[in-house]
Tab-separated table of C-alpha atoms in Angstrom:
chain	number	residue	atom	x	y	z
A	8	UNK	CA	93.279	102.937	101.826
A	9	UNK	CA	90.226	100.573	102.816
A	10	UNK	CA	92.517	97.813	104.734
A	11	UNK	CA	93.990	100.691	107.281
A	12	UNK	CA	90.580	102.795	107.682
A	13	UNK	CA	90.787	106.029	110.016
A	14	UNK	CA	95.000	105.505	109.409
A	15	UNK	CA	97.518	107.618	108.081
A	16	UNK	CA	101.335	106.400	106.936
A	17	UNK	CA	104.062	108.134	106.040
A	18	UNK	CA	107.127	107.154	104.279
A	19	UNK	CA	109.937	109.505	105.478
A	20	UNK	CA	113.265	109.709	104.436
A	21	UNK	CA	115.857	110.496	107.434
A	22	UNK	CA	118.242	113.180	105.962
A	23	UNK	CA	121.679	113.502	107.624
A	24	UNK	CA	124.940	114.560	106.073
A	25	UNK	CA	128.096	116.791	106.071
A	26	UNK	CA	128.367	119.358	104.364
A	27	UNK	CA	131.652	119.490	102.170
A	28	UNK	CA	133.688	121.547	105.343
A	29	UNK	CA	132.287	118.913	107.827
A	30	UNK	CA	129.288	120.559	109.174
A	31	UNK	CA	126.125	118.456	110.050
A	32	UNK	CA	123.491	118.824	109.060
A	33	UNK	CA	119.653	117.354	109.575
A	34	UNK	CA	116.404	117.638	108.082
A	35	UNK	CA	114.379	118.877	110.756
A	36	UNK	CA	111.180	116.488	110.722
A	37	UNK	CA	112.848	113.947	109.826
A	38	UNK	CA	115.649	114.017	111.973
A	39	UNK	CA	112.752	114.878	114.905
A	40	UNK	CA	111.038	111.895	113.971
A	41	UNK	CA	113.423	109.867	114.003
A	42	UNK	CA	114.559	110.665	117.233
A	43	UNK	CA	111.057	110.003	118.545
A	44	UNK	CA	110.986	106.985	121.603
A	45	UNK	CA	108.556	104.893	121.909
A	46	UNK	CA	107.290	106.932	125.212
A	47	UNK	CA	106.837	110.127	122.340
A	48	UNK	CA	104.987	108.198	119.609
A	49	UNK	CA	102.208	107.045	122.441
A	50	UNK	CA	101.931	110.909	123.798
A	51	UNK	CA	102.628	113.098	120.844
A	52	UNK	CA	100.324	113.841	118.363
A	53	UNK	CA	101.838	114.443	114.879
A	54	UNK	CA	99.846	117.054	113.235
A	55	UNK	CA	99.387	116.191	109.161
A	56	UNK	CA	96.976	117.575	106.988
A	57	UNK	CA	95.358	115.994	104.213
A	58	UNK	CA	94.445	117.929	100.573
A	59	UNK	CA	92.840	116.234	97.640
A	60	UNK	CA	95.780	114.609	95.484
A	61	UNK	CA	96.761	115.315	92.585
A	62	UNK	CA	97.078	111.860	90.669
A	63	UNK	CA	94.392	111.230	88.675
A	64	UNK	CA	93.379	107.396	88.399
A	65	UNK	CA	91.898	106.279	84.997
A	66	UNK	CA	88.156	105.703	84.380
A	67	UNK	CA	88.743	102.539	83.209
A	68	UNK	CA	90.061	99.965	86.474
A	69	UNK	CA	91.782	97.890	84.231
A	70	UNK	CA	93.986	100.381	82.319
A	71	UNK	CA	97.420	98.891	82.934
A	72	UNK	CA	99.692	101.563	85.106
A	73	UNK	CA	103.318	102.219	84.973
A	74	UNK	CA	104.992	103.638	88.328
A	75	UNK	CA	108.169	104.850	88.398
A	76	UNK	CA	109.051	105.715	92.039
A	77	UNK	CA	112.462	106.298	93.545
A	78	UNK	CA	113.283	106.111	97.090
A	79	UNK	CA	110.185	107.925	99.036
A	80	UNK	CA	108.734	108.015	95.252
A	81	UNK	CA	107.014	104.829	95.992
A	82	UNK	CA	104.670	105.594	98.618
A	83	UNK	CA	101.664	106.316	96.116
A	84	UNK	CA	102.213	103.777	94.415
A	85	UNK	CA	102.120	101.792	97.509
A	86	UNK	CA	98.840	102.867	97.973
A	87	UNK	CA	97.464	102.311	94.268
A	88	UNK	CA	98.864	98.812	94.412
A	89	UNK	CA	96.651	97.682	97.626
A	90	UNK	CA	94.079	99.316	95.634
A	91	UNK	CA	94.617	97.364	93.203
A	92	UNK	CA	95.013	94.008	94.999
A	93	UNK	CA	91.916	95.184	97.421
A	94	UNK	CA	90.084	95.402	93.644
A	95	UNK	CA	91.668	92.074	92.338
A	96	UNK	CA	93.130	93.899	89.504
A	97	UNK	CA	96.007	93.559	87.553
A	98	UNK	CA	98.448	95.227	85.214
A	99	UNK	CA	100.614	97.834	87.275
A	100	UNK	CA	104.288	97.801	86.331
A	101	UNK	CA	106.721	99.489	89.502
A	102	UNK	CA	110.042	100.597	88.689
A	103	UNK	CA	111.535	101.176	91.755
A	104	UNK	CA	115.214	102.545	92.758
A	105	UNK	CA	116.881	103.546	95.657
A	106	UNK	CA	120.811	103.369	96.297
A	107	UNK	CA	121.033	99.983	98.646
A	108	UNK	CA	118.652	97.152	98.140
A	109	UNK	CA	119.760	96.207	102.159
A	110	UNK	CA	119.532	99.298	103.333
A	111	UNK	CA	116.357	101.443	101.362
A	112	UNK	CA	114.134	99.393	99.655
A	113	UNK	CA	111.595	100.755	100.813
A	114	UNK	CA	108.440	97.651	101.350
A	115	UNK	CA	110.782	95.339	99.990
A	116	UNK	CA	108.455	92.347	101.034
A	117	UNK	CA	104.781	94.082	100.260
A	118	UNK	CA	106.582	94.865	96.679
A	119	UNK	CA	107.282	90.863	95.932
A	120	UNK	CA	104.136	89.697	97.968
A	121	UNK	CA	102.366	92.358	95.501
A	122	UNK	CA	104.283	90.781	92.505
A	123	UNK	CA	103.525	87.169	93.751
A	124	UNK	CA	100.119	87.757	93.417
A	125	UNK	CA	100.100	89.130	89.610
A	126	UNK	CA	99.071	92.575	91.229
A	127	UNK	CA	102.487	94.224	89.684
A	128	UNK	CA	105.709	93.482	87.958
A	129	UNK	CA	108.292	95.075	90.042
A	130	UNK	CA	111.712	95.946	88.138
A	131	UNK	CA	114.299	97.567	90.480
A	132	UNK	CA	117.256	99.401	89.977
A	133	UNK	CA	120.042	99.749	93.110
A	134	UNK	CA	122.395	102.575	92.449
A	135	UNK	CA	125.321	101.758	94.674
A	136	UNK	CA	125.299	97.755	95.107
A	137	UNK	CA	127.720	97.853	92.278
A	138	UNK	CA	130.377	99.569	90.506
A	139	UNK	CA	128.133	100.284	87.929
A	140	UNK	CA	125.352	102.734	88.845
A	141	UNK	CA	121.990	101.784	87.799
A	142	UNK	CA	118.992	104.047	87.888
A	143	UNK	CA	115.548	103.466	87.072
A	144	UNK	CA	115.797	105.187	83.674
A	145	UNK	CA	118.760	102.831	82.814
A	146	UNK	CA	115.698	100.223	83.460
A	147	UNK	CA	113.303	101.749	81.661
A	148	UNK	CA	115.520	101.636	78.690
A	149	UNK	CA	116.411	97.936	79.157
A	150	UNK	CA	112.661	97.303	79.252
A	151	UNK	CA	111.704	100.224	76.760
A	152	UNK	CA	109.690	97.679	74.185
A	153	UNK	CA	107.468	96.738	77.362
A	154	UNK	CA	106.848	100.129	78.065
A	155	UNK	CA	106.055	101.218	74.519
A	156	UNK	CA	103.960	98.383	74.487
A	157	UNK	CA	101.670	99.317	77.722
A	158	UNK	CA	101.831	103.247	76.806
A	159	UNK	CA	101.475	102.794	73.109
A	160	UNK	CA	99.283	99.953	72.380
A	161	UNK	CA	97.658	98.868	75.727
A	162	UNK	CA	97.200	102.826	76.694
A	163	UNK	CA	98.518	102.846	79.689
A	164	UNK	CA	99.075	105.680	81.822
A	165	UNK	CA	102.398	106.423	83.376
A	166	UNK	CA	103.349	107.555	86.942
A	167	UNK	CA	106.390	109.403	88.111
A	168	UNK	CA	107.309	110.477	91.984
């Protein structure tokens, strides 16, 4: 994006668990990234390569959007919303889930600074803060006249990572 020229960042989830007989187990970037000092992120160089996406932005800028992005979902739509704000336009709608709101909500503050500045509506859904689950789709139906209303009549187009 145009505010962090020449700058790549990632979003990367840290996978660790047991396996059902006890076993660890680790994603290996992630769990080599994460291990990373501060001494290693000044001296190693993290190869990434860059292809031409694949989402395909409307041809008309105001054409309302509706993101659905769960977890590591949301980092395109992180992206297309400082787009957006860079642009002063309007009209996205984020659905965003992840299990914890403490522990994975992922640009927590960029999301409400975002929605403070009528750049998105953010609606969240937090799987494990309560007995309940609660996934975005349980969201999506809660709000479903909104979103027929932006798809159907305002023709908006419709995100999912």
């Amino acid at each position: 994006h145009q505010s962090v020229p020449n700058e790549i960042q990632l979003l990367v989830a840290v996978v660790r668990y047991q396996t059902k007989l006890k076993e660890p187990r680790v994603g290996l970037c992630s769990d080599w990234l994460a291990k990373m000092t501060a001494h290693d992120q000044a001296a190693v160089a993290i190869p990434v390569w860059c292809k031409k996406g694949t989402i395909s932005m409307p041809s008309n800028p105001s054409t309302p959007l509706v993101m659905v992005g769960p977890g590591t979902g949301c980092a395109p739509f992180r992206s297309i919303a400082q787009c957006q704000a860079a642009h002063g336009l309007q009209g996205c709608l984020l659905f965003f889930g992840c299990r914890s709101e403490q522990k994975d909500f992922f640009f927590r503050d960029e999301w409400h600074e975002l929605s403070d500045q009528g750049v998105l509506s953010l609606i969240t859904a937090f799987s494990r803060d309560q007995e309940q689950k609660v996934y975005v789709q349980h969201r999506i139906e809660e709000n479903g006249s909104l979103v027929w209303k932006l798809l159907h009549e305002d023709k908006a187009y419709l995100y999912i990572a």
